[in-house]
Amino acid sequence: MSEATSSVTGEQALLFDGQHAAAEAVHIEHDARAGSWRIHRSDGNFETIAAMHVSSADDSDRVRSRLALSDGRLIELAQPRSGAWRVRDPSRVGRWIRERRNAWFSAIAVLLLPVFILTVILPGAVNLVAPRIPMSFEARLGETVLTSVTRSTLRPTSLPADVQERLRQRFDALAQAAELPTARLLFYSGMANAFALPGGAVVVTDELIGLLGDDHYLVAVLAHELGHVAHRDALRGIATHLIASQLLTVAMSQDELTTKVVDLVASNVLSAQYSQSVERQADRYACELLAKTKQSPAWLGDAFAKFIDLGKRYNTDLNSGTYTSSHPPTVERIAASKACAEEHGFMR
Amino acid sequence: MCRGLLNRGTRANRVAFWKNPFEAPPPIPRAPLPSESAALVLQEAERAPEDDVDAVPEDRRQAHTRQRDLTLQFTGDTWEYFRLWTATQALIFLTLGLYAPWARVRRTRYLARHYRLDGVGFEYRANPWAILKGKLFVYALLIVGVALCIWSPLLIAPLVLISFLPLAWLLTHSFRFRWQTFRYRNIPFGFIPDAMSIFWPTVLMGVTTAYVTMASFGGVGAAGGSWGIFVGLMLSMLLALLAWPYVTSKLLHHRFSNALWGASRFRLHCTVGEIFNMLFASGKAFYFAIATIFTFLNVLSLMIKNIDLRSLAQATAYLLLTVAAVAYGRTRRLNYTLNRLQIGNEIAFVSTMEPRHAGWRAMRYGLASVFTLGLAIPWATIDFARWRTENLIVRLDGEWSSFPAFAPNAATKGAIVDGLAEQFGIEVGW
Ligand SMILES: [Zn+2]
């Protein structure tokens, strides 16, 4: 090539005028020194276009370069760009993507950032917002949740009135010691379960009462639920779930079926991790509350041990309403309960 | 001329017309052999299932003499797209989602440019700021809506219903926005919004959704005890199984039949009823297989002792099989529609994507994505794009010069409503 010494390079290209879909074969020259472009038309004429009227940015090395002219015309080169033709995306993101080894940093960030967001940023945001939500609103939310749950999974209780009265007295004594005026106990029939609602209502099922047998165990379980009431965990849980699911929808907002699968599995696994710390807190709270009311914190551990015995038959969880279990391993919780009992001098 | 002839020869050999594997293949019309009587051949022809809805229509099986098959390629590179995808995804996480519109523009631009038809790539131009504004507006509305629903659960059903009233308008403008952001050979696509034509279908969708919401809140059928709940559930399932396919078919029809390329109108040679009917005409075997596998996996999962792991395994199986079933249904419908689509009088399509393969593909992509925590998504995207181009033929009858531009060019309008429409979870892209 005789142009080797000059700054001008030329190439075949297609010109689309934007008036109709046909392409005109042109020869285009780029003067790197002047920064201008010259288009040799098929009729033998040529036009010179200053750099300011040409824009182009590619994020791929394999695609043919395109020049968009400010008058709406478009030029596509016959070859993938090379040498002087390279008009690379000058933005910071564009440069980052071009560098091959950066892919590893990006990939690691994609794996770690969601964990960081869901375990640090999200609870932080909820901690910031939850205390500012008025109690009256939380109570409303609790009623909404209860209506939905009673309609779908709970039936009226068939517990004798005297048993109800006896358990309610023990619950009220606990709530008083915990200084939780909004806490109240509700009896229903359904799967063996106990859970705290937003606004302070604690629901316990006849089936769980029957399963635990002894009042001691039930009191320990109720103390755990009061821990959820004290920390407003139900409200936090709902807020966390709402924000997390919206965040994931935004992060994965592409029309791909696969992303929906990843989305759901990821949110399940990660939010379970978050709620384990909430359960540990409630266990700790129950231990302190039981000790404060001169009752053995070891009862909670005994109740868990009872679940393990029966666990093979009943999928029981001291859960706050979610169906995929998100509690720490039961053995670990029993050990923690025993340790707490010893700490407070309740040795059996 | 020479090139056109060559193309026709090579492409025709590659086209494999797929059929329902559980039905006998339709006999190919032929002349009688010397030893056969003409009546035998006629009999054979009569056995040909005329109502095989999945087959490519007779007039599209072979190119007319004036038509030429255009080469369609996807030239994107998996690793290159992986770099682009991970970088933009990391930025989405870093900005808590605010970067999402820019990521969408960058990714779509890459994919569009690598779809090369007749040697020329497509182009995607959208303003990320407009998309972001739309998203923020949607979030403001959502927060108000959620707060209202918590304040009074009685408001949920009416709110759902009300939110569906402007949906027809939102969707048509969303379609317009999406079409307008693409161009080919420097001619933008376009769309003529006709909200009235989809108003009643979207209201039907609203009623169904409101009903299902109410049913899940126990408001319907609670009076009749558990029996009433059962009847309510069956009713809502029936509604969802019929109403959703109908409405989405209507939207698909609308999306194609009102589209433009420059001044050339898209023409769809089938009715909504035909699209809807074809969904139920065959494919029972596939759905039966999916249901069987699901039951089998569920029984198998009972062997997992750990309750957490078991429920995770069950959820994953359920999701993957749903994804497969949806991909299967969608692919059949898309084939059916594309095979009856024309742009102007000059461009026709032949789509031969095998629906069962689409189903298994979707499942494979889903599984790979789960096990790589999402990192396989770029691979799945590129792999699917290649498969799609291998199974789509575009035929041109005439010259490119016969496609003029359309004068009024209202670009990137409708970005806000695009964000709104997206929130309804309706498939607006393709
Ligand atoms: Zn708990």
Short mmCIF file of C-alpha atoms and ligand atoms in Angstrom, two decimals, chain A residues 224-225 228 279 318 327, ligand 1:
data_model
loop_
_atom_site.label_atom_id
_atom_site.label_comp_id
_atom_site.label_asym_id
_atom_site.label_seq_id
_atom_site.Cartn_x
_atom_site.Cartn_y
_atom_site.Cartn_z
CA HIS A 224 -39.36 -16.67 72.03
CA GLU A 225 -42.34 -15.19 70.16
CA HIS A 228 -40.09 -11.25 67.88
CA GLU A 279 -34.09 -16.25 65.30
CA LEU A 318 -41.35 -21.94 65.67
CA HIS A 327 -34.09 -21.30 61.44
ZN ZN C 1 -38.91 -17.39 65.76
#
